[in-house]
Amino acid sequence: MGHKVYGELMRYSQDLKSERKQHLQEGRKAQQYLDQCWKQMDNSKKKFERECKEAEKSQISYDRLDNDINATKSEVEKAKSQLYLRTHSADESKNEYAAQLQNFNGEQWKHFNVAIPQIFKNLQDMDERRTVKLGETYRSFADVERRVVPIISKCLEGMVTAAKAVDQRKDSAIVVESFKSGFEPPGDYPFEDYSQNLSRTGSDNTISTPKNEGGVKPDPKHSISKTAKNKLWLFGKKPKAPSLEDFSHLPPEQRRKRLQARIDELSKELQKEVDQRDALNKMKDVYEKNPQMGDPQSLQPKISETMCNMEKLRSEIHKNESWLSEVEGKVSTRGDRRPSADVNHHASHGRESPEGSYTDVPNQEHRSPPHQPDPRQAHQPDEFDDEFDDDDPLPVIGHCKALYSFSGQNEGTLLMKENEVLYIIEEDKGDGWTRARKQSGEEGYVPTSYVEIAMEKNSKGAVTYI
């Protein structure tokens, strides 16, 4: 279709454009030549008219002097000579005008009876050939479509067959296998008895509570925290977390798949480097046995580069395999962990829950921008963090002033300029980042050491300066 129909039609269209342009140029040339002939005829006509008027004036002057008895003979002879010259010039202009008129009439007849009809005939022939070619193209188009129809019908039949073979159970199993997180459901929380140290007198109206038998104290790890509500992303707002090299921001099962895919890819690259090293060594052996074929030392830089690449790939594979072993070990033992352990595991890669107390740190003056915390460690909210349960903006707990400019190029960070005032909506949890909001409503994390913070008195009972 593209070669025999569209391509041929485009080439023929270009040829027709060139031919049509040539015919139109011929028509313009013929019209210009006819206009030139008319100008020459018109000029000769105007000249003949001027000469006739001058001759008439000379005739009137001669008749006036000839009838004047006071005129001298020399004046009469001079007027007669002038009349003769003017009459002779008028006769010549008349002959020239007649010749130019005859020539223009002849050229005009040729123009309208020969040249222009021939040009229009050429344009008509060209258009007729275009029509014939267009009809042939339509037939070719139809033939191509007719040959393609059986293929399209077969494809449609295959689509119908595939639609009938849809197995929703199998598809669901594939989706679950592809996207399962690997997390285990949390266990039951134990009862925490806070009334053990209270002395009660026995009475019928006293409500007794279960005592902690055996003197075992409640495990503080099982205390209910704000981050242990286990809200899935499907039913809440998914937290924004930057992608990490070890994929620790992903659920265990998804992390295992990504690490395994990376290991397979690195293994393929390593095999390519090994094959290239072997080929270079064989070529080096051939050069050593046959020096006329090449210099063996010329291959040494390439061999060294290949060996270096192999070492880098082996190091990357070893690093990813260690991460994979860690993930597989955690997935196998995750069923024995309590919910608080899951929370602590994720908190080790990012920020903990927005619980905690404010600490008083003296305000410091910096001569140069301090070291920025690693953006990859900047607040990776836990999947079950209640912080993202609703879309209501966090309340303002203080304000800060930027001591230095911060680019905010990483995901989740906030761009700020020196001396810019921001609102604090979440305190630093020990990872070096503070969550702030601009007056325009834009939110993000900024390095704590880059700002001077003043907390509101009613947020924790006292103003905290950092």
Coordinates of C-alpha atoms in Angstrom, one line a residue:
M1 CA 0.0 0.0 0.0
G2 CA 2.7 2.5 0.9
H3 CA 5.1 1.6 -2.0
K4 CA 2.8 0.9 -4.9
V5 CA -0.1 3.2 -4.0
Y6 CA 0.8 6.1 -1.8
G7 CA 4.4 6.3 -2.8
E8 CA 3.6 6.1 -6.6
L9 CA 0.8 8.6 -6.2
M10 CA 3.0 11.1 -4.4
R11 CA 5.7 10.9 -7.0
Y12 CA 3.2 11.3 -9.9
S13 CA 1.7 14.3 -8.0
Q14 CA 5.1 16.0 -7.9
D15 CA 5.6 15.4 -11.7
L16 CA 2.2 16.9 -12.4
K17 CA 3.0 20.0 -10.3
S18 CA 6.3 20.5 -12.3
E19 CA 4.5 20.1 -15.6
R20 CA 1.6 22.4 -14.7
K21 CA 4.1 25.0 -13.6
Q22 CA 5.9 24.8 -16.9
H23 CA 2.6 25.3 -18.9
L24 CA 1.6 28.3 -16.8
Q25 CA 5.0 29.8 -17.4
E26 CA 4.5 29.4 -21.2
G27 CA 1.2 31.1 -20.9
R28 CA 2.7 34.1 -19.0
K29 CA 5.4 34.4 -21.6
A30 CA 2.9 34.5 -24.4
Q31 CA 0.8 37.1 -22.6
Q32 CA 3.9 39.3 -21.9
Y33 CA 4.9 39.1 -25.6
L34 CA 1.4 40.2 -26.6
D35 CA 1.5 43.1 -24.1
Q36 CA 4.9 44.2 -25.6
C37 CA 3.4 44.2 -29.1
W38 CA 0.5 46.3 -28.0
K39 CA 2.8 48.8 -26.3
Q40 CA 4.8 49.2 -29.5
M41 CA 1.6 49.7 -31.5
D42 CA 0.2 52.2 -29.0
N43 CA 3.4 54.2 -29.0
S44 CA 3.4 54.4 -32.8
K45 CA -0.2 55.5 -32.7
K46 CA 0.5 58.3 -30.2
K47 CA 3.5 59.4 -32.3
F48 CA 1.3 59.5 -35.5
E49 CA -1.3 61.5 -33.6
R50 CA 1.3 64.1 -32.4
E51 CA 2.8 64.4 -35.9
C52 CA -0.6 65.0 -37.5
K53 CA -1.4 67.8 -35.0
E54 CA 2.0 69.5 -35.6
A55 CA 1.4 69.3 -39.4
E56 CA -2.1 70.8 -38.9
K57 CA -0.5 73.7 -37.0
S58 CA 2.1 74.2 -39.8
Q59 CA -0.7 74.2 -42.4
I60 CA -2.6 76.9 -40.5
S61 CA 0.5 79.0 -40.1
Y62 CA 1.4 78.8 -43.8
D63 CA -2.1 79.7 -44.9
R64 CA -2.1 82.7 -42.6
L65 CA 1.2 84.0 -43.9
D66 CA 0.3 83.3 -47.5
N67 CA -2.8 85.4 -47.2
D68 CA -1.1 88.2 -45.4
I69 CA -0.1 91.0 -47.8
N70 CA 2.4 92.4 -45.3
A71 CA 4.3 89.1 -44.9
T72 CA 7.7 88.9 -46.6
K73 CA 8.6 86.3 -49.1
S74 CA 11.2 84.7 -46.8
E75 CA 8.7 84.2 -44.1
V76 CA 6.3 82.5 -46.5
E77 CA 9.1 80.3 -47.8
K78 CA 10.1 79.4 -44.3
A79 CA 6.5 78.5 -43.3
K80 CA 6.1 76.4 -46.5
S81 CA 9.4 74.5 -45.7
Q82 CA 8.2 73.8 -42.2
L83 CA 4.8 72.6 -43.5
Y84 CA 6.6 70.2 -45.9
L85 CA 8.8 68.7 -43.0
R86 CA 5.8 68.2 -40.7
T87 CA 3.8 66.6 -43.5
H88 CA 6.6 64.3 -44.3
S89 CA 7.0 63.3 -40.6
A90 CA 3.3 62.6 -40.4
D91 CA 3.4 60.3 -43.4
E92 CA 6.3 58.4 -41.9
S93 CA 4.5 58.1 -38.5
K94 CA 1.4 56.9 -40.4
N95 CA 3.3 54.2 -42.2
E96 CA 5.0 53.1 -38.9
Y97 CA 1.7 53.0 -37.1
A98 CA 0.1 50.9 -39.8
A99 CA 3.0 48.4 -39.7
Q100 CA 2.8 48.1 -35.9
L101 CA -1.0 47.8 -36.0
Q102 CA -0.7 45.0 -38.6
N103 CA 2.0 43.2 -36.6
F104 CA -0.1 43.5 -33.3
N105 CA -3.2 42.2 -35.0
G106 CA -1.2 39.2 -36.4
E107 CA 0.3 38.4 -33.0
Q108 CA -3.0 38.8 -31.2
W109 CA -4.6 36.3 -33.6
K110 CA -1.8 33.9 -33.0
H111 CA -2.0 34.4 -29.3
F112 CA -5.8 33.7 -29.0
N113 CA -6.0 31.1 -31.8
V114 CA -2.7 29.2 -31.5
A115 CA -0.6 29.8 -28.4
I116 CA -3.3 30.0 -25.7
P117 CA -5.4 27.1 -27.1
Q118 CA -2.3 24.9 -27.2
I119 CA -1.4 25.8 -23.6
F120 CA -5.0 25.0 -22.5
K121 CA -4.8 21.7 -24.5
N122 CA -1.6 20.7 -22.7
L123 CA -3.2 21.5 -19.3
Q124 CA -6.3 19.5 -20.3
D125 CA -4.2 16.5 -21.4
M126 CA -2.3 16.7 -18.2
D127 CA -5.5 16.6 -16.2
E128 CA -6.9 13.7 -18.2
R129 CA -3.7 11.8 -17.5
R130 CA -4.1 12.6 -13.8
T131 CA -7.6 11.3 -13.9
V132 CA -6.5 8.1 -15.5
K133 CA -3.7 7.6 -13.0
L134 CA -6.1 8.3 -10.1
G135 CA -8.4 5.6 -11.4
E136 CA -5.5 3.2 -11.6
T137 CA -4.5 4.1 -8.1
Y138 CA -8.1 3.4 -6.8
R139 CA -8.0 0.0 -8.5
S140 CA -4.6 -0.8 -6.9
F141 CA -5.9 0.4 -3.5
A142 CA -8.9 -1.9 -3.9
D143 CA -6.8 -4.9 -4.9
V144 CA -4.5 -4.4 -1.9
E145 CA -7.5 -4.1 0.5
R146 CA -9.0 -7.2 -1.1
R147 CA -5.8 -9.1 -0.4
V148 CA -5.7 -7.9 3.2
V149 CA -9.3 -8.6 4.0
P150 CA -8.6 -12.4 4.6
I151 CA -5.8 -11.6 6.9
I152 CA -7.9 -9.1 8.9
S153 CA -10.7 -11.7 9.1
K154 CA -8.3 -14.3 10.4
C155 CA -7.0 -11.8 13.0
L156 CA -10.6 -11.1 14.1
E157 CA -11.3 -14.8 14.4
G158 CA -8.2 -15.1 16.6
M159 CA -9.4 -12.2 18.7
V160 CA -12.8 -13.9 19.1
T161 CA -11.1 -17.2 20.0
A162 CA -8.9 -15.4 22.6
A163 CA -11.9 -13.6 24.1
K164 CA -13.7 -16.9 24.5
A165 CA -10.6 -18.4 26.2
V166 CA -10.5 -15.7 28.9
D167 CA -10.2 -17.3 32.3
Q168 CA -10.9 -14.8 35.0
R169 CA -9.6 -17.0 37.8
K170 CA -6.3 -17.5 36.1
D171 CA -6.0 -13.8 35.3
S172 CA -6.7 -13.0 38.9
A173 CA -4.0 -15.4 40.1
I174 CA -1.5 -13.8 37.7
V175 CA -2.3 -10.3 39.0
V176 CA -2.0 -11.5 42.7
E177 CA 1.3 -13.2 42.0
S178 CA 2.6 -10.1 40.2
F179 CA 1.6 -7.5 42.8
K180 CA 1.4 -9.3 46.1
S181 CA 3.3 -7.5 48.9
G182 CA 4.5 -10.4 51.0
F183 CA 3.4 -8.9 54.3
E184 CA 1.8 -11.1 56.9
P185 CA -1.4 -10.0 58.7
P186 CA -0.6 -8.6 62.2
G187 CA -1.1 -10.7 65.3
D188 CA -3.5 -10.0 68.2
Y189 CA -2.5 -7.2 70.6
P190 CA -2.2 -8.3 74.2
F191 CA -4.1 -6.8 77.0
E192 CA -2.1 -4.2 78.9
D193 CA -3.1 -3.9 82.5
Y194 CA -2.2 -0.4 83.9
S195 CA -4.1 -1.1 87.2
Q196 CA -1.7 -3.5 88.8
N197 CA -0.3 -1.0 91.2
L198 CA -3.7 0.2 92.4
S199 CA -5.0 -1.2 95.7
R200 CA -8.6 -2.2 95.5
T201 CA -11.0 -3.3 98.3
G202 CA -13.1 -6.2 97.5
S203 CA -16.8 -5.4 97.0
D204 CA -19.6 -6.3 94.8
N205 CA -19.4 -3.0 92.9
T206 CA -15.7 -3.4 92.1
I207 CA -14.9 -4.4 88.6
S208 CA -11.9 -6.8 88.6
T209 CA -9.5 -6.9 85.7
P210 CA -7.4 -9.8 84.7
K211 CA -4.0 -9.9 86.5
N212 CA -0.8 -10.4 84.8
E213 CA 0.0 -14.0 85.8
G214 CA 3.5 -15.0 86.5
G215 CA 4.6 -11.3 87.0
V216 CA 5.2 -10.9 83.3
K217 CA 5.1 -7.3 82.3
P218 CA 3.3 -6.1 79.1
D219 CA 5.6 -6.0 76.1
P220 CA 6.0 -2.3 75.2
K221 CA 6.5 -3.4 71.6
H222 CA 2.8 -4.3 71.4
S223 CA 1.6 -0.8 72.4
I224 CA -0.8 0.6 69.8
S225 CA 0.9 3.4 67.9
K226 CA -0.4 5.7 65.3
T227 CA 1.6 4.0 62.5
A228 CA 0.3 0.5 63.3
K229 CA -3.2 0.9 62.0
N230 CA -2.2 -1.1 58.9
K231 CA -4.1 0.9 56.4
L232 CA -3.5 -0.5 52.9
W233 CA -2.7 1.7 50.0
L234 CA -5.9 0.5 48.3
F235 CA -8.1 2.1 50.9
G236 CA -5.9 5.1 51.7
K237 CA -3.7 7.6 50.0
K238 CA -0.4 6.0 48.9
P239 CA 2.6 7.7 50.4
K240 CA 5.2 9.3 48.2
A241 CA 8.6 7.7 48.7
P242 CA 11.7 8.2 46.5
S243 CA 13.0 5.1 44.7
L244 CA 16.1 3.5 46.4
E245 CA 18.9 1.5 44.9
D246 CA 18.0 -1.6 47.0
F247 CA 14.3 -1.2 46.4
S248 CA 13.7 -1.1 50.2
H249 CA 10.8 1.3 49.5
L250 CA 8.8 -1.6 48.0
P251 CA 6.9 -4.4 49.7
P252 CA 9.0 -7.6 50.3
E253 CA 7.6 -9.6 47.5
Q254 CA 7.9 -6.8 45.0
R255 CA 11.4 -6.0 46.2
R256 CA 12.4 -9.6 45.7
K257 CA 11.1 -9.6 42.1
R258 CA 12.9 -6.4 41.3
L259 CA 16.2 -7.6 42.8
Q260 CA 16.0 -10.9 41.0
A261 CA 15.3 -9.1 37.7
R262 CA 18.3 -6.9 38.2
I263 CA 20.5 -9.8 39.1
D264 CA 19.5 -11.6 35.9
E265 CA 20.2 -8.5 33.9
L266 CA 23.6 -8.0 35.5
S267 CA 24.4 -11.7 34.9
K268 CA 23.7 -11.3 31.2
E269 CA 26.0 -8.3 31.0
L270 CA 28.7 -10.2 32.9
Q271 CA 28.4 -13.1 30.4
K272 CA 28.9 -10.6 27.5
E273 CA 32.0 -9.2 29.1
V274 CA 33.3 -12.7 29.7
D275 CA 32.8 -13.7 26.1
Q276 CA 34.4 -10.5 25.0
R277 CA 37.4 -11.2 27.3
D278 CA 37.8 -14.7 25.9
A279 CA 37.6 -13.4 22.3
L280 CA 40.3 -10.8 23.0
N281 CA 42.5 -13.4 24.6
K282 CA 42.2 -15.6 21.6
M283 CA 42.9 -12.7 19.3
K284 CA 46.0 -11.9 21.4
D285 CA 47.2 -15.5 21.2
V286 CA 46.8 -15.3 17.4
Y287 CA 48.8 -12.1 17.2
E288 CA 51.6 -13.5 19.4
K289 CA 51.9 -16.6 17.1
N290 CA 51.6 -14.5 13.9
P291 CA 53.0 -11.0 14.6
Q292 CA 52.4 -9.9 11.0
M293 CA 48.6 -10.0 11.7
G294 CA 48.8 -7.4 14.5
D295 CA 50.4 -6.1 17.7
P296 CA 49.4 -8.2 20.8
Q297 CA 50.0 -5.2 23.1
S298 CA 47.4 -3.1 21.3
L299 CA 44.7 -5.4 22.7
Q300 CA 45.9 -5.0 26.3
P301 CA 44.0 -1.8 27.1
K302 CA 40.8 -3.3 25.9
I303 CA 41.4 -6.5 27.9
S304 CA 42.1 -4.4 31.0
E305 CA 38.9 -2.4 30.5
T306 CA 36.9 -5.6 30.1
M307 CA 38.4 -7.1 33.3
C308 CA 37.5 -3.9 35.2
N309 CA 33.9 -4.1 33.9
M310 CA 33.7 -7.7 35.0
E311 CA 34.8 -6.8 38.5
K312 CA 32.3 -4.0 38.7
L313 CA 29.5 -6.3 37.5
R314 CA 30.5 -9.1 40.0
S315 CA 30.5 -6.5 42.8
E316 CA 27.0 -5.3 41.8
I317 CA 25.7 -8.9 41.5
H318 CA 27.2 -9.7 45.0
K319 CA 25.6 -6.6 46.5
N320 CA 22.2 -7.4 45.0
E321 CA 22.4 -11.0 46.0
S322 CA 23.0 -10.0 49.6
W323 CA 20.0 -7.8 49.5
L324 CA 18.0 -10.6 47.9
S325 CA 19.1 -13.0 50.7
E326 CA 18.1 -10.4 53.3
V327 CA 14.6 -10.0 51.7
E328 CA 14.1 -13.8 51.4
G329 CA 15.1 -14.2 55.1
K330 CA 12.7 -11.5 56.2
V331 CA 9.8 -12.8 54.1
S332 CA 10.3 -16.3 55.6
T333 CA 10.3 -15.0 59.2
R334 CA 7.8 -12.2 58.8
G335 CA 4.9 -14.3 60.1
D336 CA 6.5 -14.5 63.6
R337 CA 6.9 -10.7 63.9
R338 CA 4.6 -8.4 65.7
P339 CA 3.1 -5.3 63.9
S340 CA 5.4 -3.0 65.8
A341 CA 8.4 -4.9 64.4
D342 CA 7.1 -4.2 60.8
V343 CA 6.8 -0.6 61.6
N344 CA 10.3 -0.4 63.0
H345 CA 11.7 -2.2 60.0
H346 CA 10.3 0.5 57.7
A347 CA 11.2 3.3 60.0
S348 CA 14.9 2.2 59.7
H349 CA 14.7 3.3 56.1
G350 CA 12.9 6.5 56.6
R351 CA 11.0 8.6 59.1
E352 CA 9.2 7.1 62.1
S353 CA 5.6 7.9 63.0
P354 CA 4.9 11.6 63.7
E355 CA 4.9 10.9 67.5
G356 CA 7.6 12.2 69.9
S357 CA 8.5 15.1 72.0
Y358 CA 10.3 18.3 71.1
T359 CA 13.8 18.9 72.3
D360 CA 15.4 22.2 73.1
V361 CA 18.5 22.8 71.0
P362 CA 20.3 26.2 71.1
N363 CA 20.1 28.3 68.0
Q364 CA 23.4 28.2 66.0
E365 CA 24.9 30.5 63.4
H366 CA 26.4 28.8 60.4
R367 CA 29.2 30.3 58.3
S368 CA 28.6 27.9 55.4
P369 CA 25.8 25.5 54.5
P370 CA 26.1 22.4 56.6
H371 CA 26.1 18.9 55.3
Q372 CA 22.8 17.9 53.7
P373 CA 21.2 14.6 54.8
D374 CA 20.9 11.9 52.2
P375 CA 17.8 12.7 50.1
R376 CA 17.2 8.9 49.7
Q377 CA 16.7 8.8 53.5
A378 CA 14.3 11.7 53.5
H379 CA 11.0 10.7 54.9
Q380 CA 9.9 7.5 53.3
P381 CA 6.4 7.1 54.9
D382 CA 5.4 3.7 56.0
E383 CA 2.7 2.0 53.9
F384 CA 0.5 2.0 57.0
D385 CA 1.3 5.5 58.1
D386 CA -1.9 7.2 59.3
E387 CA -0.3 10.5 58.1
F388 CA -1.8 9.9 54.7
D389 CA -5.2 8.7 55.7
D390 CA -7.0 11.8 54.7
D391 CA -6.4 14.8 52.4
D392 CA -6.8 17.4 55.2
P393 CA -3.7 19.6 55.4
L394 CA -1.6 19.2 58.5
P395 CA -1.8 22.0 61.1
V396 CA 0.9 24.6 61.4
I397 CA 3.0 24.0 64.5
G398 CA 5.6 26.7 64.0
H399 CA 7.6 28.7 61.5
C400 CA 11.2 28.8 60.2
K401 CA 13.5 31.1 58.3
A402 CA 15.9 29.8 55.6
L403 CA 19.5 30.4 56.5
Y404 CA 20.7 29.1 53.1
S405 CA 19.2 28.4 49.7
F406 CA 18.1 24.8 49.0
S407 CA 17.5 23.4 45.4
G408 CA 14.9 20.8 46.4
Q409 CA 15.6 18.7 43.3
N410 CA 14.7 15.3 44.9
E411 CA 11.2 14.0 45.1
G412 CA 9.4 15.1 48.3
T413 CA 11.8 18.0 49.0
L414 CA 10.9 21.7 48.9
L415 CA 12.7 24.5 47.1
M416 CA 13.5 27.5 49.3
K417 CA 15.5 30.7 49.0
E418 CA 17.7 32.3 51.6
N419 CA 15.8 34.3 54.2
E420 CA 12.5 32.8 53.0
V421 CA 9.9 32.3 55.8
L422 CA 8.1 28.9 55.8
Y423 CA 5.5 27.2 58.0
I424 CA 6.4 24.1 60.0
I425 CA 3.9 21.3 59.8
E426 CA 6.0 18.4 61.0
E427 CA 9.0 18.3 63.3
D428 CA 12.4 16.7 62.6
K429 CA 12.3 13.1 63.8
G430 CA 16.0 12.6 64.0
D431 CA 16.8 12.1 60.3
G432 CA 17.8 15.7 59.6
W433 CA 14.7 16.7 57.6
T434 CA 11.8 19.0 58.6
R435 CA 8.5 19.1 56.8
A436 CA 7.4 22.7 55.8
R437 CA 4.8 24.5 53.8
K438 CA 5.2 27.7 51.7
Q439 CA 2.6 30.5 51.8
S440 CA 1.5 29.3 48.4
G441 CA 0.5 25.9 49.9
E442 CA 3.4 23.9 48.5
E443 CA 4.7 21.3 51.0
G444 CA 7.9 19.3 51.2
Y445 CA 11.0 18.5 53.3
V446 CA 13.9 20.8 53.9
P447 CA 17.2 20.1 55.7
T448 CA 16.8 21.0 59.4
S449 CA 20.3 22.5 59.5
Y450 CA 19.4 24.9 56.7
V451 CA 16.6 26.7 58.7
E452 CA 16.1 28.5 61.9
I453 CA 12.9 27.1 63.5
A454 CA 10.6 28.6 66.1
M455 CA 7.8 26.2 67.3
E456 CA 4.4 27.6 68.5
K457 CA 3.9 27.6 72.3
N458 CA 0.7 25.7 72.2
S459 CA 2.1 22.9 70.1
K460 CA 4.1 21.2 72.9
G461 CA 3.8 23.7 75.7
A462 CA 7.0 25.7 75.0
V463 CA 8.8 27.3 72.2
T464 CA 11.6 25.2 70.7
Y465 CA 14.5 26.8 68.8
I466 CA 16.6 24.7 66.5

